[in-house]
mmCIF file of C-alpha atoms in Angstrom:
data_model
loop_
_atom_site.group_PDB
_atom_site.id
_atom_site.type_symbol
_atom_site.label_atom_id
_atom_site.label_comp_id
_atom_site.label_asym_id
_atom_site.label_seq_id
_atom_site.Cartn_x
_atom_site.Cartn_y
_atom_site.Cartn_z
ATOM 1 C CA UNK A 233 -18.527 -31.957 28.720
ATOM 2 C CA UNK A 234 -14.385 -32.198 29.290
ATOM 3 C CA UNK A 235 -13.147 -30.647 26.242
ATOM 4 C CA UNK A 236 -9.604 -31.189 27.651
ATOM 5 C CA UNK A 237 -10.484 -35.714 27.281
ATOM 6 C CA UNK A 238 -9.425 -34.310 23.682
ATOM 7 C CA UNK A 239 -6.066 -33.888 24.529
ATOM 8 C CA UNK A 240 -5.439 -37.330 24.757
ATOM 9 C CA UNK A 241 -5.761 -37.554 20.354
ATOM 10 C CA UNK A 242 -2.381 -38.743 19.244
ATOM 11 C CA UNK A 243 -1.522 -36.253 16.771
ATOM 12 C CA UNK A 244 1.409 -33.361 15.712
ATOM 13 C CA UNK A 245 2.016 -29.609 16.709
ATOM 14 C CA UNK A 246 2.986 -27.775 13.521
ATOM 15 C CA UNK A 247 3.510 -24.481 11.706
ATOM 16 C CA UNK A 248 1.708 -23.964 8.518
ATOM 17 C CA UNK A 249 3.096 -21.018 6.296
ATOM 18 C CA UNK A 250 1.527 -19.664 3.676
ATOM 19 C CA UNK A 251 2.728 -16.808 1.438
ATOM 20 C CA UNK A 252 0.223 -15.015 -1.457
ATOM 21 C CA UNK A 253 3.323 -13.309 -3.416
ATOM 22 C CA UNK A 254 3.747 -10.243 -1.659
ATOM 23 C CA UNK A 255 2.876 -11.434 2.247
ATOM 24 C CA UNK A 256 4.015 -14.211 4.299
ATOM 25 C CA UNK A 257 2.655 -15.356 7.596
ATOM 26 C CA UNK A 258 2.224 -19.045 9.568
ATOM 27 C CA UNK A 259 0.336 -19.927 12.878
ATOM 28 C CA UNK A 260 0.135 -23.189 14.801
ATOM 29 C CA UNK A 261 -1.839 -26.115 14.205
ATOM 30 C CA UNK A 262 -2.831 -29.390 15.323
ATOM 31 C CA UNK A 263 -5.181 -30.284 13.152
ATOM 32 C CA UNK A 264 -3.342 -31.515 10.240
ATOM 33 C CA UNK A 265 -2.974 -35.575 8.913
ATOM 34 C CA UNK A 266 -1.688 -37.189 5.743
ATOM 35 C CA UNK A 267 -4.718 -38.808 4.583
ATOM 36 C CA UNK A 268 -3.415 -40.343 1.449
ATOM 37 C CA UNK A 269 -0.278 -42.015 0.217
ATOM 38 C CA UNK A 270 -0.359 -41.895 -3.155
ATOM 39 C CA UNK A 271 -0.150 -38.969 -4.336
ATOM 40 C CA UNK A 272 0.883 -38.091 -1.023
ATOM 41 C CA UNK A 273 -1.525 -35.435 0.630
ATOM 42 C CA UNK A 274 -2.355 -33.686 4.236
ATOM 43 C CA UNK A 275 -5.336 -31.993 4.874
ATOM 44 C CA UNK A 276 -4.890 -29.007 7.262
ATOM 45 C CA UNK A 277 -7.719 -27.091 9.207
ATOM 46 C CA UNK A 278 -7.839 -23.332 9.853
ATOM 47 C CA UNK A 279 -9.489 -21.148 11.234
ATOM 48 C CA UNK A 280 -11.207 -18.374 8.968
ATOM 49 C CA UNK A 281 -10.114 -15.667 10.949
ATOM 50 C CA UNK A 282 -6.518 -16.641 10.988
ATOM 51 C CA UNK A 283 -4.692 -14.471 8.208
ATOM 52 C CA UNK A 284 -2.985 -17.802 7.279
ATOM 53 C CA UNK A 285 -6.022 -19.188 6.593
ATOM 54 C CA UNK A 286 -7.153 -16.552 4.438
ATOM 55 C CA UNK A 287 -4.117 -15.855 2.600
ATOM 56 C CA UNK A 288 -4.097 -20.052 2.420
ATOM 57 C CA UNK A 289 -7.445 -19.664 0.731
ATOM 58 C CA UNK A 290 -6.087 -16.787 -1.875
ATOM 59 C CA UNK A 291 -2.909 -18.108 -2.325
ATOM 60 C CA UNK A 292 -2.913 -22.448 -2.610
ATOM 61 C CA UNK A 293 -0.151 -23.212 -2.067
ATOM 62 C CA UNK A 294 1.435 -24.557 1.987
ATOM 63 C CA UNK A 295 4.338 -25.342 3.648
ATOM 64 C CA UNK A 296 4.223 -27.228 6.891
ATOM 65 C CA UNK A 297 7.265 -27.466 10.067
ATOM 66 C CA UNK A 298 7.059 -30.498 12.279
ATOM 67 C CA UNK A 299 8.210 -29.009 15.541
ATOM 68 C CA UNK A 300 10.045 -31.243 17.463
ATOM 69 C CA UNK A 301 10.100 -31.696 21.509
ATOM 70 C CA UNK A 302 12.801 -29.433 21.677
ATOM 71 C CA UNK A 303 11.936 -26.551 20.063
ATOM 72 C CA UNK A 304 12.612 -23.062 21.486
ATOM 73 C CA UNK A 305 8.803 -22.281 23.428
ATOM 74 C CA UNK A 306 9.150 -18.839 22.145
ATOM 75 C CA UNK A 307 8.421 -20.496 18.218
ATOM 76 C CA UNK A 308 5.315 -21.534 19.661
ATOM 77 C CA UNK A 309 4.427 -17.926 21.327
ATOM 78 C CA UNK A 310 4.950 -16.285 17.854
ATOM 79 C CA UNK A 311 3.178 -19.103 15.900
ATOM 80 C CA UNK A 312 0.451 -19.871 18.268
ATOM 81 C CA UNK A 313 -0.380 -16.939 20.472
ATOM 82 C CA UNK A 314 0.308 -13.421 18.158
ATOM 83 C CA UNK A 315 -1.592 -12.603 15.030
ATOM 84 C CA UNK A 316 0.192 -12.038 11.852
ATOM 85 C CA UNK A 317 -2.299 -9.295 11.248
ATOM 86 C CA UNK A 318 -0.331 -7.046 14.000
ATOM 87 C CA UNK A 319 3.564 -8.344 13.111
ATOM 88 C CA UNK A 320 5.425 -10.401 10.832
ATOM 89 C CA UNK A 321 5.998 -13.509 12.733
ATOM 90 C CA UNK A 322 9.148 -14.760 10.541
ATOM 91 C CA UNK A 323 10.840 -11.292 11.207
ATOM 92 C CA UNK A 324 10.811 -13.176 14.773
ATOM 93 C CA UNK A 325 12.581 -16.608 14.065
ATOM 94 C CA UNK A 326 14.952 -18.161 11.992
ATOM 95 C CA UNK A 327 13.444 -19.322 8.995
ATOM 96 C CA UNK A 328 14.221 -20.085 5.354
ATOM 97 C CA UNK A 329 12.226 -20.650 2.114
ATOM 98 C CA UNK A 330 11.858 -23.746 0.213
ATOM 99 C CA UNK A 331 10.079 -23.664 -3.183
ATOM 100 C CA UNK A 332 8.789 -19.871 -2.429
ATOM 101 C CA UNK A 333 7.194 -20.866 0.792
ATOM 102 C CA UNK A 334 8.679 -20.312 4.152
ATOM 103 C CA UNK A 335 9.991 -23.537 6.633
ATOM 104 C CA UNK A 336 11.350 -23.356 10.190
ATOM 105 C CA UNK A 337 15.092 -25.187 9.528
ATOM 106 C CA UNK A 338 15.141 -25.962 13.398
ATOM 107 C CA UNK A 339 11.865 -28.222 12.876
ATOM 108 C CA UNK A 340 11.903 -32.297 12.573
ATOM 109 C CA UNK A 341 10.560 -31.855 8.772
ATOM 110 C CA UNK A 342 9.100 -29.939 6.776
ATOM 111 C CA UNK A 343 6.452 -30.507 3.761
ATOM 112 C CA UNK A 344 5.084 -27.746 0.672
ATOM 113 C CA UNK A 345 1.594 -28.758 -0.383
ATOM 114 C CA UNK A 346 -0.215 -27.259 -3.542
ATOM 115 C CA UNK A 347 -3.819 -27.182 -2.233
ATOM 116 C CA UNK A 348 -6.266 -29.332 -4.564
ATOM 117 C CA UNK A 349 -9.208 -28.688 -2.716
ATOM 118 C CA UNK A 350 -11.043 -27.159 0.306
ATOM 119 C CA UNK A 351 -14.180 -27.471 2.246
ATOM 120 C CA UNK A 352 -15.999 -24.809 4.200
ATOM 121 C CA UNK A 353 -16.518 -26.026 7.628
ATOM 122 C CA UNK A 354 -18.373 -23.156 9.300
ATOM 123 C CA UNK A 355 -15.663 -21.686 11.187
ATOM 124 C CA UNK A 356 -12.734 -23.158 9.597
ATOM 125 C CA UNK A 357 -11.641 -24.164 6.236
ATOM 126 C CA UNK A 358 -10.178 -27.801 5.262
ATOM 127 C CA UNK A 359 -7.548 -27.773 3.102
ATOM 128 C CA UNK A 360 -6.501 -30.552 0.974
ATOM 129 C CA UNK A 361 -3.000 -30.673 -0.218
ATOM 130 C CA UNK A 362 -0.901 -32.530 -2.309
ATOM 131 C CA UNK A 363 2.812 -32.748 -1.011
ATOM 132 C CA UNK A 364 5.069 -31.393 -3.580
ATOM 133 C CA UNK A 365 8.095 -31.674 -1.446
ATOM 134 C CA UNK A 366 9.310 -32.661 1.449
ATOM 135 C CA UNK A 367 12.194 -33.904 3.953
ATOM 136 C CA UNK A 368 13.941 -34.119 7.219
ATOM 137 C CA UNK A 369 15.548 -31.369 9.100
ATOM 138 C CA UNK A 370 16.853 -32.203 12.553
ATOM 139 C CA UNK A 371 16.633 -34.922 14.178
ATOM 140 C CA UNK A 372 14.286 -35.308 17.242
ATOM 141 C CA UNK A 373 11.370 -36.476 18.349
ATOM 142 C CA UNK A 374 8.135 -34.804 16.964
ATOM 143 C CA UNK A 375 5.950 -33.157 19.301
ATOM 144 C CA UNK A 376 2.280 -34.426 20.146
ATOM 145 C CA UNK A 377 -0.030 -32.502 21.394
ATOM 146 C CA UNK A 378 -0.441 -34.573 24.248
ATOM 147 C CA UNK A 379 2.998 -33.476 24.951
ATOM 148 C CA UNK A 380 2.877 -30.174 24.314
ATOM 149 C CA UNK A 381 -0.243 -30.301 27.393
ATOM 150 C CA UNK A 382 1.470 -31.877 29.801
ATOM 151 C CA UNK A 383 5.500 -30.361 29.282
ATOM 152 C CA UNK A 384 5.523 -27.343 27.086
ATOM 153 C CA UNK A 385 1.660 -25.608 28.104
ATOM 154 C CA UNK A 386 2.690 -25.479 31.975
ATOM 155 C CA UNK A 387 6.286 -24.046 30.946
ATOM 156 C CA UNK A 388 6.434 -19.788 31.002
ATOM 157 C CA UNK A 389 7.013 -18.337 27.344
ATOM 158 C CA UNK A 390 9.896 -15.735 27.176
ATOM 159 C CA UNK A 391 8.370 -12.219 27.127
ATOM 160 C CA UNK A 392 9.250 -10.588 23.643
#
């Protein structure tokens, strides 16, 4: 089996953040759709282990940052390849909070979700939330994972 034929999915690379009250943290993801319009809601996969996840799971409540094509690759070394259970990844980046959850401002959009519900898929969790708020940032053109494969992947990260 080529695992990689996935690559060619049309969808987003984002940063989900999460807060619980006392903590905040975010990691990458790709797995993450609006599946309805009305109310307007995204459903977001995590992994368990993933301290977003869990703090996702204690908390409810999501924001999400639409990185665009041009965002700094070192966002996506914090986000996507360092564990929030070692550092505090928005000590790292410039970030702000909207509605007590933290966005990245240099990201396409952004949207806060209050989580209505969440299914246990083994591994991960799927979250179901309904968009509270949201809005555009900068402008740009979103990334796709596709394109994050064949531009960003093959491109060195800045050593931190």
């Amino acid at each position: 089996m080529d695992l990689t034929a996935l690559f060619q999915f049309s969808y987003g690379v984002y940063v989900v953040g999460v807060t619980d009250g006392s903590r905040r943290n975010g990691c990458m993801a790709n797995s993450l759709m609006q599946v309805t319009t009305e109310p307007p809601g995204l459903v977001a996969g995590l992994n368990k282990d993933s301290l977003t996840a869990q703090l996702l799971h204690k908390g409810g409540r999501f924001s999400v940052s639409v990185l665009g094509e041009t965002v700094d690759p070192a966002l996506i070394g914090t986000f996507g390849f360092r564990s929030g259970k070692d550092c505090d990844k928005f000590a790292e980046v410039n970030w702000e909070e909207r509605g007590g959850l933290p966005i990245l401002p240099q990201c396409c959009a952004y949207a806060l979700c209050n989580v209505r519900q969440t299914m246990d898929l083994g591994t991960h969790w799927l979250f179901y939330g309904e968009v509270t708020d949201c809005g555009h940032l900068n402008a740009g053109t979103p990334m796709t994972y596709a394109y994050y494969h064949r531009v960003v992947k093959g491109a060195p990260l800045p050593k931190r």
